[in-house]
Coordinates of C-alpha atoms in Angstrom, one line a residue:
M1 CA 25.2 38.6 27.2
K2 CA 22.2 37.7 25.0
K3 CA 24.2 38.4 21.8
L4 CA 27.1 36.3 23.0
S5 CA 24.7 33.4 23.9
L6 CA 23.1 33.7 20.4
L7 CA 26.5 33.7 18.7
L8 CA 27.6 30.6 20.6
A9 CA 24.4 28.8 19.8
M10 CA 24.8 29.6 16.1
M11 CA 28.4 28.4 16.1
M12 CA 27.4 25.1 17.9
L13 CA 24.7 24.5 15.2
A14 CA 27.2 25.1 12.4
F15 CA 29.7 22.7 14.0
I16 CA 27.1 20.0 14.4
S17 CA 26.0 20.4 10.8
I18 CA 29.6 20.2 9.5
S19 CA 30.4 17.2 11.6
A20 CA 27.3 15.4 10.4
E21 CA 28.2 16.1 6.8
E22 CA 31.8 14.8 7.3
Q23 CA 30.5 11.6 9.0
E24 CA 28.0 11.0 6.1
K25 CA 30.9 11.4 3.6
Q26 CA 33.0 8.9 5.5
E27 CA 30.2 6.3 5.8
S28 CA 29.1 6.7 2.2
P29 CA 32.0 8.0 0.2
K30 CA 30.5 7.0 -3.2
K31 CA 27.0 8.4 -2.6
T32 CA 25.6 10.4 -5.5
L33 CA 22.5 12.4 -6.0
I34 CA 19.7 11.1 -8.3
E35 CA 18.9 13.6 -11.0
L36 CA 15.2 13.5 -11.9
P37 CA 14.4 13.6 -15.7
Q38 CA 13.0 16.8 -17.0
W39 CA 9.5 15.4 -17.8
V40 CA 9.1 14.6 -14.1
K41 CA 10.1 18.1 -13.1
N42 CA 7.5 19.4 -15.6
I43 CA 4.6 17.7 -13.8
K44 CA 2.2 20.1 -12.1
F45 CA -0.6 19.2 -9.6
S46 CA -3.6 21.4 -9.1
G47 CA -7.4 21.2 -8.6
Y48 CA -10.5 22.9 -7.2
G49 CA -13.7 22.3 -5.3
I50 CA -17.1 23.9 -5.4
L51 CA -19.6 24.0 -2.5
Q52 CA -23.2 24.9 -3.2
Y53 CA -26.4 26.0 -1.5
Q54 CA -29.6 26.1 -3.7
G55 CA -33.2 26.9 -2.9
M56 CA -36.2 27.0 -5.1
D57 CA -40.0 27.5 -4.5
P58 CA -42.5 24.9 -5.7
Y59 CA -44.5 25.1 -8.9
K60 CA -47.8 23.4 -9.2
K61 CA -49.3 21.2 -11.9
G62 CA -52.9 22.0 -11.1
K63 CA -55.5 20.8 -8.6
D64 CA -56.8 17.4 -7.8
E65 CA -60.5 16.4 -7.5
N66 CA -60.7 17.9 -4.0
G67 CA -59.2 21.2 -5.1
N68 CA -55.8 20.7 -3.5
P69 CA -52.8 21.8 -5.5
I70 CA -50.7 19.1 -7.2
L71 CA -47.0 19.9 -7.1
E72 CA -44.9 19.0 -10.1
K73 CA -41.7 19.8 -8.1
N74 CA -41.6 20.4 -4.3
S75 CA -39.6 23.3 -2.9
S76 CA -35.9 22.6 -2.5
N77 CA -33.6 24.0 0.2
S78 CA -30.3 22.2 0.4
F79 CA -26.5 22.4 0.8
N80 CA -24.6 20.4 -1.8
L81 CA -21.0 19.3 -2.5
R82 CA -21.1 20.1 -6.2
L83 CA -17.8 18.7 -7.3
A84 CA -14.0 18.4 -6.7
R85 CA -11.4 18.0 -9.3
F86 CA -7.8 16.8 -9.1
I87 CA -5.6 17.7 -12.1
M88 CA -2.1 16.6 -13.2
D89 CA -0.5 18.3 -16.2
G90 CA 2.9 17.6 -17.7
K91 CA 5.1 18.0 -20.7
I92 CA 7.4 15.5 -22.6
G93 CA 9.3 17.2 -25.4
D94 CA 6.7 18.6 -27.8
F95 CA 3.9 16.7 -26.1
D96 CA 1.6 18.1 -23.4
W97 CA -0.5 15.7 -21.4
R98 CA -3.3 15.9 -18.8
V99 CA -5.0 13.6 -16.3
Q100 CA -8.1 14.9 -14.5
I101 CA -10.3 13.1 -12.0
Q102 CA -13.7 14.4 -10.8
G103 CA -15.7 13.6 -7.7
T104 CA -19.3 14.6 -7.4
N105 CA -22.5 13.7 -5.5
A106 CA -24.1 12.5 -8.7
T107 CA -26.2 9.4 -8.1
G108 CA -28.0 8.9 -11.5
P109 CA -27.8 5.7 -13.4
G110 CA -24.4 5.3 -15.0
Q111 CA -23.0 8.3 -13.2
P112 CA -20.2 7.2 -10.8
T113 CA -19.4 9.6 -8.1
V114 CA -15.6 9.5 -8.9
Q115 CA -14.4 9.0 -12.5
M116 CA -11.7 9.9 -15.0
I117 CA -12.9 12.8 -17.1
D118 CA -9.7 13.8 -18.9
L119 CA -6.9 11.7 -20.1
Y120 CA -5.1 12.9 -23.2
T121 CA -1.9 14.0 -24.9
E122 CA -1.3 16.7 -27.5
W123 CA 1.5 17.3 -29.9
R124 CA 2.1 21.1 -29.9
R125 CA 5.3 21.7 -31.9
F126 CA 3.6 24.0 -34.3
P127 CA 0.8 26.5 -33.5
E128 CA -0.7 26.0 -36.9
F129 CA -1.2 22.2 -36.5
K130 CA -1.7 20.4 -33.2
I131 CA -2.9 16.8 -32.6
R132 CA -4.8 15.7 -29.5
A133 CA -5.7 12.1 -28.7
G134 CA -7.5 10.6 -25.7
Q135 CA -10.5 11.7 -23.7
F136 CA -11.2 15.5 -23.7
K137 CA -13.7 18.2 -24.5
R138 CA -15.6 17.9 -27.8
A139 CA -14.8 20.6 -30.4
F140 CA -18.3 22.2 -30.1
T141 CA -19.3 25.8 -28.9
F142 CA -17.3 28.4 -27.0
E143 CA -18.8 27.5 -23.6
N144 CA -18.2 23.8 -23.7
P145 CA -14.4 24.1 -23.1
T146 CA -14.7 26.4 -20.1
N147 CA -14.4 24.6 -16.7
P148 CA -17.1 25.1 -14.0
I149 CA -14.9 27.3 -11.8
T150 CA -14.2 29.9 -14.5
Q151 CA -17.6 29.6 -16.3
G152 CA -19.1 32.1 -13.9
W153 CA -22.6 30.7 -13.4
R154 CA -24.4 28.2 -11.2
S155 CA -24.5 25.9 -14.2
Y156 CA -23.8 25.8 -17.9
A157 CA -26.5 27.2 -20.1
D158 CA -29.4 24.6 -20.8
I159 CA -28.4 24.3 -24.5
I160 CA -24.9 23.4 -23.5
N161 CA -26.2 20.8 -21.0
K162 CA -28.7 19.3 -23.4
L163 CA -27.0 19.7 -26.8
S164 CA -23.3 19.7 -26.1
A165 CA -23.0 16.4 -24.2
F166 CA -23.2 17.5 -20.6
G167 CA -26.5 15.8 -19.7
D168 CA -27.3 15.2 -23.4
R169 CA -30.8 14.7 -24.8
T170 CA -29.6 11.5 -26.4
G171 CA -29.4 9.9 -22.9
E172 CA -25.6 9.5 -22.6
K173 CA -24.4 9.8 -19.0
A174 CA -23.3 13.2 -17.9
S175 CA -20.0 13.7 -19.7
G176 CA -19.0 17.3 -19.2
G177 CA -18.9 17.8 -22.9
R178 CA -16.2 15.1 -23.3
D179 CA -15.7 12.1 -25.5
I180 CA -12.9 9.7 -26.6
G181 CA -11.2 10.4 -29.9
I182 CA -8.7 12.5 -31.8
Q183 CA -8.6 16.1 -32.7
L184 CA -6.7 18.4 -35.1
S185 CA -6.5 22.1 -34.4
G186 CA -4.5 25.2 -35.1
D187 CA -4.2 29.0 -35.3
L188 CA -3.4 30.6 -38.6
F189 CA -2.6 34.0 -40.2
P190 CA -0.7 36.1 -37.6
N191 CA -1.2 39.8 -38.0
A192 CA 1.4 42.6 -37.7
S193 CA 1.5 42.2 -33.9
G194 CA 1.8 38.4 -34.1
R195 CA -1.8 37.6 -32.9
R196 CA -3.3 34.9 -35.0
V197 CA -6.8 35.7 -36.4
L198 CA -8.2 32.3 -37.5
H199 CA -8.7 29.2 -35.5
Y200 CA -9.8 25.7 -36.7
Q201 CA -10.5 22.4 -35.0
I202 CA -12.0 19.1 -36.1
G203 CA -12.4 15.9 -34.1
V204 CA -13.5 12.3 -34.6
Y205 CA -15.1 10.7 -31.5
N206 CA -16.8 7.5 -30.4
G207 CA -20.0 9.5 -29.8
E208 CA -20.8 7.7 -26.5
G209 CA -19.4 10.1 -23.8
V210 CA -16.7 9.6 -21.2
N211 CA -15.2 6.1 -20.5
E212 CA -17.4 4.4 -23.1
K213 CA -16.5 2.4 -26.2
D214 CA -18.3 3.0 -29.5
K215 CA -21.6 1.1 -29.6
D216 CA -22.3 1.1 -33.4
N217 CA -18.9 1.6 -35.0
R218 CA -20.0 4.9 -36.4
K219 CA -18.0 8.0 -35.3
D220 CA -19.1 11.5 -34.4
I221 CA -17.4 14.2 -36.5
I222 CA -17.3 17.7 -34.9
G223 CA -15.7 20.8 -36.3
G224 CA -15.4 24.5 -35.5
L225 CA -14.0 27.6 -37.2
W226 CA -13.8 31.1 -35.8
V227 CA -12.2 34.4 -36.6
M228 CA -10.6 36.9 -34.2
P229 CA -10.7 40.2 -36.1
I230 CA -9.7 42.3 -33.0
K231 CA -8.2 41.4 -29.6
G232 CA -10.8 39.8 -27.3
V233 CA -13.4 39.1 -30.1
R234 CA -14.3 35.7 -31.4
I235 CA -17.0 34.9 -34.0
G236 CA -17.5 31.3 -34.9
A237 CA -19.6 28.4 -36.3
F238 CA -19.6 24.7 -35.4
G239 CA -21.0 21.5 -37.0
W240 CA -21.6 18.0 -35.6
T241 CA -22.8 14.8 -37.3
G242 CA -22.9 11.5 -35.6
S243 CA -25.0 8.9 -33.7
R244 CA -25.6 7.1 -30.4
G245 CA -25.8 3.4 -30.8
D246 CA -27.5 0.5 -29.0
M247 CA -30.7 2.5 -28.4
L248 CA -33.9 0.5 -27.7
D249 CA -36.8 1.3 -30.1
P250 CA -39.9 1.0 -27.9
I251 CA -42.1 0.5 -31.0
T252 CA -40.2 -2.4 -32.6
G253 CA -38.4 -3.7 -29.5
T254 CA -35.1 -3.8 -31.4
K255 CA -31.9 -1.9 -31.0
R256 CA -30.9 0.9 -33.3
S257 CA -28.8 4.1 -33.5
I258 CA -30.2 7.6 -33.3
E259 CA -28.8 10.5 -35.3
K260 CA -27.0 13.6 -33.9
N261 CA -26.9 16.4 -36.4
R262 CA -26.2 19.8 -34.9
Y263 CA -24.9 23.2 -35.7
A264 CA -24.0 26.2 -33.6
F265 CA -23.3 29.9 -34.0
S266 CA -21.2 31.8 -31.4
A267 CA -19.9 35.3 -30.7
E268 CA -17.8 36.5 -27.7
Y269 CA -16.0 39.5 -26.3
D270 CA -13.6 38.8 -23.5
K271 CA -11.1 41.5 -22.4
D272 CA -10.1 43.4 -19.3
G273 CA -12.5 41.6 -17.1
Y274 CA -15.5 42.2 -19.4
T275 CA -17.1 39.1 -20.9
F276 CA -20.1 39.0 -23.2
R277 CA -21.1 35.8 -25.1
A278 CA -24.1 34.6 -27.2
E279 CA -24.6 31.2 -28.7
Y280 CA -27.4 29.4 -30.7
I281 CA -27.6 25.6 -31.1
H282 CA -29.9 23.5 -33.3
S283 CA -30.2 19.8 -33.1
Q284 CA -31.9 17.1 -35.2
G285 CA -32.2 13.6 -33.8
W286 CA -34.5 11.7 -31.4
G287 CA -34.0 12.1 -27.7
A288 CA -33.9 9.5 -24.9
A289 CA -36.5 8.9 -22.1
S290 CA -34.1 10.4 -19.5
P291 CA -31.4 12.7 -20.7
G292 CA -28.0 12.6 -19.0
N293 CA -28.6 9.3 -17.1
N294 CA -27.0 6.7 -19.4
V295 CA -30.5 5.7 -20.6
R296 CA -30.7 3.7 -23.9
E297 CA -34.4 4.0 -24.7
I298 CA -35.8 6.3 -27.4
D299 CA -38.6 8.7 -26.5
Y300 CA -40.4 9.6 -29.7
S301 CA -42.8 11.9 -27.9
K302 CA -40.1 14.5 -27.5
G303 CA -39.7 14.9 -31.3
D304 CA -36.5 14.9 -33.3
K305 CA -35.7 18.6 -33.2
A306 CA -34.5 20.9 -30.4
D307 CA -32.9 24.3 -30.2
G308 CA -32.0 27.1 -27.9
W309 CA -29.8 30.1 -27.2
Y310 CA -28.3 32.2 -24.4
V311 CA -26.7 35.6 -24.1
F312 CA -24.9 36.9 -21.0
G313 CA -22.6 39.7 -19.7
I314 CA -20.2 39.7 -16.8
V315 CA -18.7 43.1 -16.0
P316 CA -16.2 44.3 -13.3
I317 CA -17.5 46.6 -10.5
I318 CA -14.2 46.5 -8.5
K319 CA -11.3 45.4 -10.7
N320 CA -10.3 41.7 -10.0
K321 CA -12.6 41.6 -7.0
L322 CA -16.3 42.1 -7.7
F323 CA -18.3 41.3 -10.9
A324 CA -21.9 41.8 -11.8
K325 CA -23.6 39.4 -14.2
A326 CA -26.8 38.8 -16.1
R327 CA -28.0 36.0 -18.4
Y328 CA -31.0 35.2 -20.5
Q329 CA -31.5 31.7 -21.9
T330 CA -34.0 29.6 -23.7
Y331 CA -34.1 25.8 -24.4
R332 CA -36.8 24.3 -26.5
N333 CA -37.0 20.5 -26.2
Q334 CA -39.2 20.1 -29.3
K335 CA -38.2 23.4 -31.1
D336 CA -41.5 25.0 -30.1
W337 CA -42.6 27.5 -27.4
A338 CA -44.9 25.0 -25.7
T339 CA -41.8 23.0 -24.6
S340 CA -39.5 26.0 -23.8
V341 CA -37.7 26.7 -20.6
N342 CA -36.8 30.4 -20.3
Q343 CA -34.7 31.9 -17.6
I344 CA -33.6 35.3 -16.6
E345 CA -30.6 35.3 -14.2
C346 CA -28.6 37.9 -12.4
G347 CA -26.0 37.9 -9.6
L348 CA -22.5 38.8 -8.3
N349 CA -19.1 37.0 -8.3
Y350 CA -16.7 38.1 -5.5
F351 CA -13.1 37.1 -5.3
F352 CA -11.6 37.1 -1.7
T353 CA -8.3 36.1 -3.3
K354 CA -7.4 34.6 -6.7
N355 CA -7.9 31.2 -5.2
L356 CA -11.1 31.8 -3.3
E357 CA -14.4 33.1 -4.7
I358 CA -18.1 33.2 -4.0
H359 CA -20.9 33.3 -6.6
L360 CA -24.4 34.6 -5.8
E361 CA -27.3 34.1 -8.3
Y362 CA -31.0 34.6 -8.6
S363 CA -33.0 33.0 -11.4
R364 CA -36.6 33.5 -12.5
V365 CA -37.6 30.4 -14.5
N366 CA -40.5 30.1 -16.9
D367 CA -40.9 26.4 -17.6
R368 CA -43.6 25.9 -20.3
S369 CA -42.7 22.2 -20.5
I370 CA -44.5 21.5 -17.3
E371 CA -47.7 19.5 -18.0
T372 CA -50.5 21.6 -16.6
L373 CA -54.1 21.3 -15.6
T374 CA -56.2 24.3 -14.5
E375 CA -54.6 27.3 -12.7
A376 CA -51.2 26.0 -13.6
K377 CA -48.1 27.8 -12.6
H378 CA -45.1 27.8 -15.0
N379 CA -42.9 30.2 -13.1
Y380 CA -40.7 29.7 -10.1
N381 CA -37.7 31.3 -8.4
L382 CA -34.3 29.8 -7.7
I383 CA -31.5 31.1 -5.5
D384 CA -28.0 29.6 -5.8
V385 CA -24.8 30.3 -3.8
Q386 CA -21.5 28.7 -4.6
M387 CA -18.1 28.9 -2.8
A388 CA -15.2 27.8 -5.0
F389 CA -11.5 27.3 -4.1
R390 CA -8.4 26.4 -6.0
F391 CA -5.3 24.6 -4.9

């Protein structure tokens, strides 16, 4: 009886469906389907978000006249919405394009909470010669092009933040390593297996960061070259010359440009879940009073040279699930040890699924740039937990 009832119900649904189709044909006999163009079909939407908890203990500057400790930075214990990104990728013939919008809780001067960070197109007909135009990552260092969710750490290394235009020492607003310009790149000399062993890239940019016009009509020129002798290995070098315009000189009270002359050396192994990378950056050029906050006042007290380096390893404990990591890094704001910030970090990255992961990290920080009085404390601890998801 149940089988018969089910069969009758199915026949009734089929009859209703056929009747509806016939009625639609009679009412609209000339109705045709609209075929979407291929470039519309090629559009892909994606994105990700990162939630954060961070805690750190205080470090002290010394003692006041009554013997009480003076804190340079109070302890911190806070949940944070680190960022969310919404990405649209597409393809039109031989051209790829991308639009990426980021939302953060940044509140610094010149740092909108929602802004366009990527908007570019790239001609990719030949692997030996590609042309990209718009707003995108600068052609500097191996770490700069990585995005926060795959970078693997609570933050980019200090030298990337300060010397690769994230929160740059020249004062430009936090730009995630991006600028507006045009770039040529390509991969050359395929070996017997077809893997290309030499990569080059060179770009010309405004030199002012995201969503900013050139202020002094001088362009930044950045180039990189690396070899890939065996699969998973890259060894490269980068150069950067340029300026940031419209900077206030506190001595003369006039506006001027400050130089950006930088170079970097990089090495990386990335294969089968194992990632090891080391980079060194040197910078010549005056810094701003407040790096990364769109400040346009020169701070001569910080000197005109800075450098730093980092080295890290990320290794699988459980394939595609659990990874252990360790990193050592140094940033020297005046290229001397008295202004160095040194960090030893370790932690774990766990993937619940390919679209959901958690990062745990402990850092021991030795900040010698803290201005100290007697009994000063340069060292403090930092704990960071981040939950990241993709969609």
